[in-house]
mmCIF file of C-alpha atoms in Angstrom:
data_model
loop_
_atom_site.group_PDB
_atom_site.id
_atom_site.type_symbol
_atom_site.label_atom_id
_atom_site.label_comp_id
_atom_site.label_asym_id
_atom_site.label_seq_id
_atom_site.Cartn_x
_atom_site.Cartn_y
_atom_site.Cartn_z
ATOM 1 C CA MET X 57 185.439 24.247 11.055
ATOM 2 C CA SER X 58 181.822 25.237 11.599
ATOM 3 C CA ALA X 59 181.873 23.788 15.119
ATOM 4 C CA LEU X 60 184.432 26.423 16.021
ATOM 5 C CA TYR X 61 182.177 29.385 15.341
ATOM 6 C CA ASP X 62 181.313 29.818 19.025
ATOM 7 C CA GLU X 63 184.975 29.709 20.054
ATOM 8 C CA GLY X 64 185.662 32.453 22.551
ATOM 9 C CA TYR X 65 181.990 32.909 23.425
ATOM 10 C CA ILE X 66 181.591 33.206 27.210
ATOM 11 C CA LYS X 67 178.867 30.803 28.310
ATOM 12 C CA TYR X 68 178.947 31.468 32.037
ATOM 13 C CA GLN X 69 177.745 34.567 33.909
ATOM 14 C CA GLN X 70 180.850 36.665 34.421
ATOM 15 C CA HIS X 71 181.144 39.317 37.125
ATOM 16 C CA TRP X 72 184.071 41.390 35.923
ATOM 17 C CA GLN X 73 185.639 44.221 37.908
ATOM 18 C CA HIS X 74 187.879 46.449 35.832
ATOM 19 C CA ALA X 75 191.225 46.938 37.570
ATOM 20 C CA GLU X 76 194.862 47.777 36.964
ATOM 21 C CA ALA X 77 197.110 45.096 35.498
ATOM 22 C CA LEU X 78 199.183 42.829 37.696
ATOM 23 C CA SER X 79 202.926 43.419 37.797
ATOM 24 C CA GLU X 80 205.535 42.113 35.373
ATOM 25 C CA GLU X 81 206.848 39.842 38.106
ATOM 26 C CA GLU X 82 203.450 38.392 38.990
ATOM 27 C CA THR X 83 202.739 37.487 35.369
ATOM 28 C CA ALA X 84 206.240 36.591 34.130
ATOM 29 C CA ALA X 85 205.947 32.795 34.319
ATOM 30 C CA LEU X 86 202.567 32.672 32.640
ATOM 31 C CA ARG X 87 203.692 34.987 29.849
ATOM 32 C CA HIS X 88 206.891 32.970 29.316
ATOM 33 C CA TRP X 89 205.179 29.611 28.907
ATOM 34 C CA ARG X 90 202.294 31.080 26.955
ATOM 35 C CA ARG X 91 204.784 32.364 24.320
ATOM 36 C CA ILE X 92 206.220 28.844 24.001
ATOM 37 C CA ILE X 93 202.738 27.400 23.432
ATOM 38 C CA TYR X 94 201.949 30.188 20.958
ATOM 39 C CA ASP X 95 205.138 29.486 18.983
ATOM 40 C CA LEU X 96 204.086 25.838 18.724
ATOM 41 C CA GLY X 97 200.815 26.999 17.144
ATOM 42 C CA TRP X 98 198.648 25.619 19.943
ATOM 43 C CA ILE X 99 197.362 29.035 20.990
ATOM 44 C CA GLY X 100 196.456 31.404 18.203
ATOM 45 C CA HIS X 101 193.775 32.945 16.028
ATOM 46 C CA TYR X 102 191.392 31.793 13.294
ATOM 47 C CA PRO X 103 191.506 34.733 10.859
ATOM 48 C CA GLU X 104 188.571 33.418 8.834
ATOM 49 C CA LEU X 105 186.416 33.385 11.974
ATOM 50 C CA GLY X 106 187.898 36.448 13.635
ATOM 51 C CA VAL X 107 188.353 34.659 16.972
ATOM 52 C CA GLY X 108 191.244 33.483 19.073
ATOM 53 C CA TYR X 109 191.748 30.033 20.599
ATOM 54 C CA GLY X 110 193.599 28.533 23.530
ATOM 55 C CA ASN X 111 194.362 29.864 26.996
ATOM 56 C CA ILE X 112 196.674 29.312 29.939
ATOM 57 C CA SER X 113 196.414 29.783 33.697
ATOM 58 C CA MET X 114 198.269 29.309 36.964
ATOM 59 C CA ARG X 115 197.344 29.483 40.617
ATOM 60 C CA CYS X 116 198.208 32.725 42.388
ATOM 61 C CA ALA X 117 196.565 32.256 45.802
ATOM 62 C CA PRO X 118 195.995 28.523 46.422
ATOM 63 C CA GLU X 119 194.503 29.055 49.857
ATOM 64 C CA LYS X 120 191.753 31.185 48.301
ATOM 65 C CA GLY X 121 191.278 29.259 45.066
ATOM 66 C CA ARG X 122 192.422 32.176 42.919
ATOM 67 C CA PHE X 123 194.261 31.870 39.643
ATOM 68 C CA ILE X 124 195.442 34.129 36.851
ATOM 69 C CA ILE X 125 194.455 33.389 33.264
ATOM 70 C CA SER X 126 194.968 34.839 29.807
ATOM 71 C CA ALA X 127 192.081 37.136 28.978
ATOM 72 C CA THR X 128 189.420 36.431 26.397
ATOM 73 C CA GLN X 129 190.297 37.042 22.748
ATOM 74 C CA THR X 130 194.045 37.400 23.169
ATOM 75 C CA GLY X 131 194.951 34.429 20.975
ATOM 76 C CA HIS X 132 196.158 36.633 18.120
ATOM 77 C CA LEU X 133 198.901 38.153 20.270
ATOM 78 C CA SER X 134 202.352 36.558 20.080
ATOM 79 C CA ASP X 135 203.379 38.048 23.417
ATOM 80 C CA LEU X 136 201.130 38.912 26.314
ATOM 81 C CA GLU X 137 201.566 41.963 28.476
ATOM 82 C CA PRO X 138 200.373 42.043 32.102
ATOM 83 C CA ALA X 139 197.320 43.938 30.792
ATOM 84 C CA HIS X 140 196.247 40.784 28.932
ATOM 85 C CA ILE X 141 196.008 38.699 32.104
ATOM 86 C CA THR X 142 193.079 38.584 34.523
ATOM 87 C CA THR X 143 192.666 37.250 38.055
ATOM 88 C CA VAL X 144 189.813 34.826 38.737
ATOM 89 C CA GLN X 145 188.861 35.597 42.314
ATOM 90 C CA ASN X 146 185.946 33.265 42.851
ATOM 91 C CA TYR X 147 183.563 30.982 40.978
ATOM 92 C CA ASP X 148 180.459 28.867 41.453
ATOM 93 C CA ILE X 149 180.446 26.011 38.971
ATOM 94 C CA PRO X 150 176.916 24.681 39.679
ATOM 95 C CA ALA X 151 175.518 28.225 39.362
ATOM 96 C CA ASN X 152 177.597 28.852 36.197
ATOM 97 C CA GLN X 153 179.098 32.052 37.592
ATOM 98 C CA LEU X 154 182.601 33.470 37.849
ATOM 99 C CA TRP X 155 184.094 36.592 39.444
ATOM 100 C CA CYS X 156 187.237 38.115 37.941
ATOM 101 C CA ARG X 157 189.281 41.295 38.222
ATOM 102 C CA GLY X 158 191.671 42.894 35.757
ATOM 103 C CA PRO X 159 192.038 45.021 32.626
ATOM 104 C CA LEU X 160 190.107 42.511 30.480
ATOM 105 C CA GLN X 161 187.516 39.798 30.983
ATOM 106 C CA ALA X 162 188.663 36.262 31.740
ATOM 107 C CA SER X 163 188.842 33.501 29.141
ATOM 108 C CA SER X 164 185.672 31.720 28.069
ATOM 109 C CA GLU X 165 187.244 28.476 29.342
ATOM 110 C CA SER X 166 187.841 29.758 32.886
ATOM 111 C CA LEU X 167 185.265 27.483 34.537
ATOM 112 C CA THR X 168 187.005 24.427 33.098
ATOM 113 C CA HIS X 169 190.336 25.655 34.465
ATOM 114 C CA ALA X 170 188.622 26.096 37.844
ATOM 115 C CA ALA X 171 187.309 22.533 37.651
ATOM 116 C CA VAL X 172 190.843 21.205 37.178
ATOM 117 C CA TYR X 173 192.144 23.186 40.156
ATOM 118 C CA GLU X 174 189.364 21.726 42.287
ATOM 119 C CA LEU X 175 190.575 18.175 41.590
ATOM 120 C CA ASP X 176 193.649 18.506 43.800
ATOM 121 C CA LYS X 177 195.526 21.382 45.425
ATOM 122 C CA LYS X 178 198.782 20.142 43.894
ATOM 123 C CA TRP X 179 197.734 21.172 40.397
ATOM 124 C CA GLN X 180 199.190 24.617 39.791
ATOM 125 C CA ALA X 181 198.760 25.186 36.049
ATOM 126 C CA VAL X 182 196.291 24.467 33.241
ATOM 127 C CA ILE X 183 196.762 24.844 29.480
ATOM 128 C CA HIS X 184 193.979 24.649 26.885
ATOM 129 C CA ILE X 185 195.168 24.296 23.307
ATOM 130 C CA HIS X 186 193.845 23.578 19.831
ATOM 131 C CA GLU X 187 195.519 21.040 17.561
ATOM 132 C CA ALA X 188 193.344 19.371 14.939
ATOM 133 C CA GLU X 189 195.408 16.300 14.048
ATOM 134 C CA ALA X 190 196.291 15.448 17.649
ATOM 135 C CA TRP X 191 192.654 15.953 18.669
ATOM 136 C CA LYS X 192 191.551 13.344 16.143
ATOM 137 C CA ALA X 193 194.399 10.932 16.862
ATOM 138 C CA LEU X 194 194.156 11.048 20.651
ATOM 139 C CA MET X 195 190.349 10.911 20.868
ATOM 140 C CA HIS X 196 189.541 8.031 23.286
ATOM 141 C CA GLN X 197 193.217 7.062 23.391
ATOM 142 C CA LEU X 198 193.469 9.558 26.238
ATOM 143 C CA PRO X 199 190.698 10.475 28.724
ATOM 144 C CA THR X 200 188.033 12.090 26.527
ATOM 145 C CA SER X 201 185.022 14.140 27.556
ATOM 146 C CA ASP X 202 181.578 13.260 26.213
ATOM 147 C CA SER X 203 181.019 14.686 22.729
ATOM 148 C CA SER X 204 177.642 16.104 23.771
ATOM 149 C CA VAL X 205 179.188 18.377 26.412
ATOM 150 C CA PRO X 206 180.215 21.880 25.199
ATOM 151 C CA TYR X 207 183.181 23.832 26.548
ATOM 152 C CA GLY X 208 182.914 26.497 29.214
ATOM 153 C CA THR X 209 179.851 25.038 30.950
ATOM 154 C CA PRO X 210 179.109 23.433 34.337
ATOM 155 C CA GLU X 211 178.572 20.184 32.427
ATOM 156 C CA MET X 212 182.155 20.347 31.145
ATOM 157 C CA ALA X 213 183.394 20.909 34.679
ATOM 158 C CA LEU X 214 181.490 17.812 35.791
ATOM 159 C CA GLU X 215 183.036 15.868 32.903
ATOM 160 C CA VAL X 216 186.501 16.793 34.125
ATOM 161 C CA LYS X 217 185.625 15.483 37.581
ATOM 162 C CA ARG X 218 184.100 12.292 36.138
ATOM 163 C CA LEU X 219 187.180 11.563 34.061
ATOM 164 C CA TYR X 220 189.415 12.181 37.056
ATOM 165 C CA GLU X 221 187.459 9.633 39.079
ATOM 166 C CA GLN X 222 186.807 7.028 36.372
ATOM 167 C CA SER X 223 189.940 7.114 34.207
ATOM 168 C CA ASP X 224 193.696 7.535 34.557
ATOM 169 C CA LEU X 225 193.465 11.313 34.088
ATOM 170 C CA SER X 226 195.322 11.947 37.350
ATOM 171 C CA GLU X 227 198.336 10.108 35.926
ATOM 172 C CA GLN X 228 198.060 11.271 32.316
ATOM 173 C CA LYS X 229 197.354 14.935 33.174
ATOM 174 C CA ILE X 230 195.869 15.494 29.730
ATOM 175 C CA LEU X 231 192.370 15.152 28.286
ATOM 176 C CA VAL X 232 190.710 15.475 24.911
ATOM 177 C CA MET X 233 187.581 17.633 24.755
ATOM 178 C CA GLY X 234 185.226 15.419 22.775
ATOM 179 C CA GLY X 235 182.628 18.142 22.348
ATOM 180 C CA HIS X 236 185.053 20.972 21.573
ATOM 181 C CA GLU X 237 186.643 20.596 18.161
ATOM 182 C CA GLU X 238 190.471 20.569 18.320
ATOM 183 C CA GLY X 239 190.431 21.177 22.098
ATOM 184 C CA ILE X 240 192.940 19.510 24.429
ATOM 185 C CA ILE X 241 193.678 20.348 28.078
ATOM 186 C CA SER X 242 196.804 19.577 30.090
ATOM 187 C CA PHE X 243 197.684 20.379 33.677
ATOM 188 C CA GLY X 244 200.471 19.894 36.173
ATOM 189 C CA GLU X 245 202.246 21.019 39.299
ATOM 190 C CA SER X 246 203.839 23.799 37.246
ATOM 191 C CA LEU X 247 203.454 25.418 33.850
ATOM 192 C CA GLU X 248 206.609 23.611 32.800
ATOM 193 C CA GLU X 249 205.074 20.237 33.641
ATOM 194 C CA ALA X 250 201.777 21.054 31.911
ATOM 195 C CA THR X 251 203.737 22.048 28.796
ATOM 196 C CA GLN X 252 205.906 18.934 28.942
ATOM 197 C CA VAL X 253 202.788 16.747 29.038
ATOM 198 C CA LEU X 254 201.650 18.334 25.781
ATOM 199 C CA LEU X 255 205.059 17.922 24.178
ATOM 200 C CA GLU X 256 205.190 14.238 25.098
ATOM 201 C CA TRP X 257 201.869 13.502 23.407
ATOM 202 C CA LEU X 258 201.811 15.958 20.539
ATOM 203 C CA ASN X 259 205.506 15.836 19.588
ATOM 204 C CA PRO X 260 206.485 12.196 20.284
#
């Protein structure tokens, strides 16, 4: 598990503006589906490392490219409150920068979520999970990012785009993160669809 020691470490330059939490209504869907993923053990916490893993997001202002995402280091929580969710307002993938606003800083994987949303406006939700056995079994069976590319970097965002163009990622809506131990990403036109994609592959 040594490759997981940098889990949760933010590798991009984050411009965070502290702000009040979004409303219960604005965050209800994300919190609902996040609890389902948590109960499946795909979002959680490594007690021996003292870090959380996994995150979930959904678009909130498609015309502006904004999305809401679970905040960094919230994996240990079974239920999220609105205060555990942050709005990504803008990002610059080539410059490795992201602007967010909320009670807590955005997830370390936020740039990768942004890269998925850039693929097509129809994608409304992204889920990043950890599952060791599925990660090993699905490696190269599904679209798989290069093992030399770490998570949360512009290079990972470019890998997402490459896979979308050169593989059947647009149909599968799921990818294995070759350079991020246990990491798998799904996406869809809703959080329900992104979750169903995971269930189809990880619970056949």
